[in-house]
Coordinates of C-alpha atoms in Angstrom, one line a residue:
X1 CA 68.6 -61.2 -105.1
X2 CA 66.7 -59.1 -102.6
X3 CA 68.0 -55.7 -101.5
X4 CA 68.6 -55.4 -97.8
X5 CA 67.3 -52.5 -95.9
X6 CA 69.4 -51.2 -93.1
X7 CA 68.1 -50.0 -89.7
X8 CA 69.3 -46.5 -90.6
X9 CA 67.2 -46.5 -93.9
X10 CA 64.1 -47.7 -92.1
X11 CA 64.5 -45.0 -89.4
X12 CA 65.0 -42.4 -92.0
X13 CA 61.9 -43.5 -93.9
X14 CA 59.8 -43.5 -90.8
X15 CA 61.1 -40.0 -89.9
X16 CA 60.2 -38.8 -93.4
X17 CA 56.7 -40.2 -93.1
X18 CA 56.1 -38.5 -89.8
X19 CA 57.4 -35.2 -91.2
X20 CA 55.1 -35.5 -94.2
X21 CA 52.1 -36.3 -92.0
X22 CA 52.9 -33.4 -89.7
X23 CA 53.4 -31.0 -92.7
X24 CA 50.1 -32.2 -94.2
X25 CA 48.3 -31.5 -90.9
X26 CA 49.9 -28.0 -90.8
X27 CA 48.7 -27.4 -94.4
X28 CA 45.2 -28.4 -93.4
X29 CA 45.2 -26.2 -90.3
X30 CA 46.6 -23.1 -92.0
X31 CA 44.3 -23.6 -95.0
X32 CA 41.3 -23.6 -92.6
X33 CA 42.6 -20.5 -90.7
X34 CA 43.3 -18.5 -93.8
X35 CA 39.8 -19.4 -95.3
X36 CA 37.8 -18.9 -92.1
X37 CA 39.8 -16.4 -90.2
X38 CA 39.4 -18.6 -87.1
X39 CA 41.7 -20.6 -85.0
X40 CA 41.6 -24.3 -85.8
X41 CA 42.2 -25.5 -82.2
X42 CA 39.9 -23.6 -79.8
X43 CA 40.8 -26.0 -77.0
X44 CA 44.4 -24.8 -77.2
X45 CA 43.4 -21.2 -77.7
X46 CA 41.2 -21.2 -74.6
X47 CA 43.5 -23.5 -72.5
X48 CA 40.5 -25.8 -72.4
X49 CA 38.4 -23.2 -70.5
X50 CA 35.4 -22.5 -72.8
X51 CA 33.3 -20.7 -70.1
X52 CA 34.3 -17.1 -71.2
X53 CA 33.6 -17.9 -74.9
X54 CA 30.3 -19.6 -74.0
X55 CA 29.2 -16.6 -72.0
X56 CA 30.0 -14.2 -74.8
X57 CA 28.1 -16.3 -77.3
X58 CA 25.1 -16.5 -75.0
X59 CA 25.1 -12.7 -74.6
X60 CA 25.3 -12.3 -78.4
X61 CA 22.4 -14.6 -79.0
X62 CA 20.4 -12.7 -76.4
X63 CA 21.2 -9.4 -78.0
X64 CA 20.3 -10.8 -81.4
X65 CA 16.9 -11.7 -80.0
X66 CA 16.4 -8.3 -78.5
X67 CA 17.4 -6.7 -81.9
X68 CA 14.6 -8.7 -83.6
X69 CA 12.1 -7.6 -80.9
X70 CA 13.2 -4.0 -81.2
X71 CA 12.8 -4.0 -84.9
X72 CA 9.2 -5.2 -84.5
X73 CA 8.6 -2.7 -81.7
X74 CA 10.0 0.1 -83.9
X75 CA 7.6 -0.8 -86.7
X76 CA 4.7 -1.0 -84.3
X77 CA 5.3 2.3 -82.6
X78 CA 6.1 4.2 -85.9
X79 CA 2.9 2.8 -87.4
X80 CA 0.9 3.8 -84.3
X81 CA 2.5 7.3 -84.5
X82 CA 1.3 7.5 -88.1
X83 CA -2.2 6.4 -87.2
X84 CA -2.6 8.9 -84.4
X85 CA -1.1 11.6 -86.6
X86 CA -3.7 10.9 -89.3
X87 CA -6.5 11.0 -86.8
X88 CA -5.3 14.2 -85.3
X89 CA -5.1 15.8 -88.8
X90 CA -8.7 14.8 -89.4
X91 CA -9.9 16.2 -86.1
X92 CA -8.0 19.5 -86.3
X93 CA -9.2 20.1 -89.9
X94 CA -12.9 19.9 -89.0
X95 CA -13.2 21.0 -85.4
X96 CA -13.0 24.7 -86.2
X97 CA -15.3 24.4 -89.2
X98 CA -17.9 22.7 -86.9
X99 CA -17.7 25.5 -84.3
X100 CA -18.0 28.1 -87.0
X101 CA -21.1 26.4 -88.5
X102 CA -22.7 26.2 -85.1
X103 CA -22.5 29.9 -84.6
X104 CA -24.2 30.8 -87.9
X105 CA -27.8 30.6 -89.0
X106 CA -27.8 29.1 -92.5
X107 CA -29.0 25.6 -92.5
X108 CA -26.7 24.6 -95.4
X109 CA -23.6 25.2 -93.3
X110 CA -24.7 22.6 -90.8
X111 CA -25.4 20.1 -93.6
X112 CA -21.9 20.7 -95.1
X113 CA -20.0 20.1 -91.9
X114 CA -22.2 17.2 -90.9
X115 CA -21.5 15.4 -94.2
X116 CA -17.8 16.2 -93.7
X117 CA -17.9 14.7 -90.2
X118 CA -19.6 11.6 -91.5
X119 CA -16.9 11.2 -94.1
X120 CA -14.1 11.7 -91.5
X121 CA -15.7 9.2 -89.2
X122 CA -15.3 6.6 -91.8
X123 CA -11.6 7.6 -92.3
X124 CA -10.9 7.8 -88.6
X125 CA -12.4 4.4 -87.8
X126 CA -10.6 2.7 -90.7
X127 CA -7.4 4.3 -89.6
X128 CA -7.8 3.2 -86.0
X129 CA -8.4 -0.3 -87.3
X130 CA -5.0 -0.4 -89.1
X131 CA -3.1 -3.7 -88.8
X132 CA 0.6 -4.0 -89.2
X133 CA 2.2 -7.4 -89.8
X134 CA -1.2 -9.0 -89.2
X135 CA -1.5 -7.3 -85.8
X136 CA -4.1 -4.7 -84.8
X137 CA -2.4 -1.6 -83.3
X138 CA -5.1 -0.5 -80.9
X139 CA -6.9 -3.6 -79.7
X140 CA -4.8 -4.4 -76.7
X141 CA -3.8 -8.0 -76.5
X142 CA -6.6 -8.9 -79.0
X143 CA -4.3 -8.2 -81.9
X144 CA -6.0 -10.7 -84.3
X145 CA -9.1 -8.6 -84.9
X146 CA -10.3 -5.0 -85.5
X147 CA -10.2 -2.6 -82.6
X148 CA -13.5 -0.9 -83.5
X149 CA -16.8 -1.8 -85.1
X150 CA -17.2 -0.2 -88.5
X151 CA -18.3 3.5 -88.6
X152 CA -21.7 2.8 -90.2
X153 CA -22.7 0.3 -87.5
X154 CA -21.5 2.6 -84.8
X155 CA -23.4 5.5 -86.2
X156 CA -26.6 3.5 -86.9
X157 CA -26.7 2.3 -83.2
X158 CA -26.3 5.8 -81.8
X159 CA -28.8 7.3 -84.4
X160 CA -31.4 4.8 -83.3
X161 CA -31.1 5.9 -79.7
X162 CA -30.8 9.6 -80.5
X163 CA -33.9 9.6 -82.8
X164 CA -36.2 9.1 -79.8
X165 CA -35.0 12.3 -78.2
X166 CA -36.9 15.6 -78.5
X167 CA -34.1 18.1 -78.0
X168 CA -30.4 18.6 -78.2
X169 CA -29.9 18.0 -74.5
X170 CA -31.5 14.6 -74.8
X171 CA -29.3 13.7 -77.8
X172 CA -26.1 14.9 -76.0
X173 CA -27.1 12.7 -73.0
X174 CA -27.7 9.7 -75.2
X175 CA -24.3 10.1 -76.9
X176 CA -22.5 10.7 -73.7
X177 CA -24.0 7.5 -72.2
X178 CA -23.2 5.4 -75.3
X179 CA -19.6 6.4 -75.3
X180 CA -18.7 6.9 -71.6
X181 CA -21.1 5.0 -69.4
X182 CA -19.7 1.7 -67.9
X183 CA -21.4 -1.1 -69.8
X184 CA -22.6 1.4 -72.4
X185 CA -22.7 0.9 -76.2
X186 CA -19.1 1.7 -76.9
X187 CA -17.8 -0.6 -74.2
X188 CA -20.1 -3.5 -75.2
X189 CA -20.3 -3.2 -79.0
X190 CA -18.2 -0.3 -80.2
X191 CA -14.8 -1.3 -78.9
X192 CA -13.9 -4.8 -80.1
X193 CA -10.4 -5.2 -78.5
X194 CA -9.2 -6.5 -75.2
X195 CA -9.3 -4.7 -71.9
X196 CA -5.7 -5.9 -71.4
X197 CA -2.9 -3.8 -72.6
X198 CA 0.0 -5.2 -74.6
X199 CA 2.9 -6.4 -72.7
X200 CA 5.7 -3.8 -72.4
X201 CA 8.4 -3.9 -75.1
X202 CA 11.6 -5.7 -73.8
X203 CA 14.4 -3.4 -74.8
X204 CA 17.3 -5.3 -73.3
X205 CA 17.9 -7.5 -70.3
X206 CA 17.2 -4.7 -67.8
X207 CA 14.8 -2.3 -69.5
X208 CA 11.3 -2.3 -70.8
X209 CA 9.0 0.3 -72.4
X210 CA 5.3 0.4 -71.7
X211 CA 2.8 1.6 -74.3
X212 CA -0.7 1.2 -73.2
X213 CA -2.7 3.1 -75.8
X214 CA -5.9 1.4 -77.1
X215 CA -8.9 2.4 -79.1
X216 CA -11.0 2.7 -75.9
X217 CA -8.7 5.4 -74.5
X218 CA -10.3 8.7 -73.7
X219 CA -8.6 10.6 -76.5
X220 CA -10.0 8.2 -79.1
X221 CA -13.4 7.9 -77.5
X222 CA -13.8 11.7 -77.5
X223 CA -12.6 11.9 -81.1
X224 CA -15.3 9.4 -82.1
X225 CA -17.9 11.0 -80.0
X226 CA -17.2 14.4 -81.5
X227 CA -17.5 13.1 -85.0
X228 CA -20.6 11.1 -84.3
X229 CA -22.3 14.1 -82.8
X230 CA -21.8 16.1 -86.0
X231 CA -22.6 13.1 -88.2
X232 CA -26.0 12.8 -86.5
X233 CA -27.1 16.0 -88.2
X234 CA -26.4 14.3 -91.5
X235 CA -28.6 11.4 -90.3
X236 CA -31.5 13.9 -89.9
X237 CA -31.4 14.3 -86.1
X238 CA -33.2 17.5 -85.1
X239 CA -33.9 18.1 -88.8
X240 CA -35.4 21.5 -89.4
X241 CA -34.5 22.9 -86.0
X242 CA -31.4 25.0 -86.6
X243 CA -31.0 26.0 -82.9
X244 CA -31.0 22.4 -81.7
X245 CA -28.6 21.4 -84.4
X246 CA -26.3 24.3 -83.5
X247 CA -26.3 23.2 -79.9
X248 CA -25.2 19.6 -81.0
X249 CA -22.6 21.0 -83.4
X250 CA -21.1 23.3 -80.8
X251 CA -20.7 20.4 -78.4
X252 CA -19.2 18.4 -81.2
X253 CA -16.6 21.1 -82.0
X254 CA -15.7 21.5 -78.4
X255 CA -15.3 17.8 -77.9
X256 CA -13.1 17.5 -80.9
X257 CA -10.9 20.4 -79.8
X258 CA -10.4 18.8 -76.4
X259 CA -9.8 15.4 -78.1
X260 CA -7.1 16.8 -80.4
X261 CA -5.2 18.0 -77.3
X262 CA -5.5 14.6 -75.8
X263 CA -4.3 13.0 -79.0
X264 CA -1.2 15.2 -78.9
X265 CA -0.5 13.9 -75.5
X266 CA -0.9 10.3 -76.7
X267 CA 1.4 11.0 -79.6
X268 CA 4.0 12.4 -77.2
X269 CA 3.7 9.1 -75.2
X270 CA 4.4 7.1 -78.3
X271 CA 7.3 9.4 -79.2
X272 CA 8.8 8.8 -75.8
X273 CA 8.7 5.0 -76.4
X274 CA 10.1 5.5 -79.9
X275 CA 13.1 7.4 -78.4
X276 CA 13.6 4.6 -75.8
X277 CA 13.6 2.0 -78.6
X278 CA 16.1 4.0 -80.6
X279 CA 18.4 4.5 -77.6
X280 CA 18.2 0.8 -76.8
X281 CA 19.2 -0.2 -80.3
X282 CA 22.2 2.0 -80.1
X283 CA 23.2 0.7 -76.7
X284 CA 22.6 -2.9 -77.7
X285 CA 24.6 -2.4 -80.9
X286 CA 27.6 -1.0 -78.9
X287 CA 27.4 -3.9 -76.5
X288 CA 27.3 -6.4 -79.4
X289 CA 30.3 -4.8 -81.0
X290 CA 32.3 -5.0 -77.7
X291 CA 31.3 -8.7 -77.3
X292 CA 32.3 -9.5 -80.9
X293 CA 35.6 -7.9 -80.4
X294 CA 36.2 -10.0 -77.2
X295 CA 35.1 -13.1 -79.1
X296 CA 37.4 -12.2 -82.0
X297 CA 40.4 -12.1 -79.6
X298 CA 39.6 -15.6 -78.5
X299 CA 38.7 -17.3 -81.8
X300 CA 40.3 -15.2 -84.6
X301 CA 43.8 -15.6 -86.1
X302 CA 46.2 -13.2 -87.6
X303 CA 45.5 -13.9 -91.3
X304 CA 48.8 -12.7 -92.5
X305 CA 50.7 -14.9 -90.0
X306 CA 48.6 -17.9 -90.9
X307 CA 49.1 -17.2 -94.6
X308 CA 52.9 -17.0 -94.1
X309 CA 52.9 -20.3 -92.2
X310 CA 50.7 -21.9 -95.0
X311 CA 53.3 -20.8 -97.5
X312 CA 56.1 -22.2 -95.3
X313 CA 54.3 -25.5 -94.9
X314 CA 53.7 -25.8 -98.7
X315 CA 57.4 -25.0 -99.3
X316 CA 58.4 -27.6 -96.7
X317 CA 56.2 -30.3 -98.3
X318 CA 57.6 -29.4 -101.7
X319 CA 61.1 -29.8 -100.4
X320 CA 60.4 -33.2 -98.8
X321 CA 58.9 -34.3 -102.1
X322 CA 61.9 -33.1 -104.1
X323 CA 64.5 -34.8 -101.8
X324 CA 62.5 -38.0 -101.6
X325 CA 61.9 -38.1 -105.3
X326 CA 65.6 -37.8 -106.0
X327 CA 66.3 -40.7 -103.6
X328 CA 63.5 -43.0 -104.6
X329 CA 61.9 -41.6 -107.7
X330 CA 58.6 -41.4 -106.0
X331 CA 55.8 -38.9 -106.7
X332 CA 54.3 -36.2 -104.6
X333 CA 50.9 -37.9 -104.9
X334 CA 52.2 -40.7 -102.7
X335 CA 52.5 -38.2 -99.9
X336 CA 49.4 -36.0 -100.3

């Protein structure tokens, strides 16, 4: 004989099923919120107005991109500062020695400083051709290659021209023309980079920092010119004529002293950009923090509150199971 089911029993069963379903949804929601720390229903949290949240997230993505760009700019400028510092050290260490040698008579003094200048020319050119992250620092927009021809090629070209001269004045004129004249040797074959400066560094949405130093700048040209002048003595230019050699060395020393002052100015320019980058990083970081806090107010939950509700939902489901099991001898697995 079949057992009859009253309308009251059926209604009670349906009510229990709905309660179980709702409790399971609550468990799922609170489990997610406790695990992620985020609200499970953003539509409800934003009253279906996602515009403020979308604006915050766009700003955060933009700041993240600027942060990456600033990190690259920081590496570039710090590397450039190191390069210019190394070149300045080379110049300051030899300029006085060259001037001292030019004012004395012994031939060996000229030979010693000329050899030192030749060695430092190698070091300076190699330093100026430094690449960081596959990018040349001083070649303008032509970052894929060297900024300067190698020191030996540069010196050979100038030596060939200077060897035809009969006195120091002729040698100085040749060297000036090679380094400074429009369309001269340095412009056409010494400097290998681009005439176009790198684009300014984007610091944030409203601010940029311009750094236009290249290996064809006057400070670097004069540095190379001063070293080449002294190195020409090592190449045998005006050999045996101490007075002519001293004239060349004196001009070399004076050129290097002036170049060192210009390098100091160039390093100060780089230092200014480094400071701008540092300030922009701090400013952007503060803005990001503020945006993250604003975003957190929208999407984040009170973990302790969600955990308490999770515990409550678990207890409620357990209670439903206990009551139902007593009435119908059913298992919790039938409900979850």
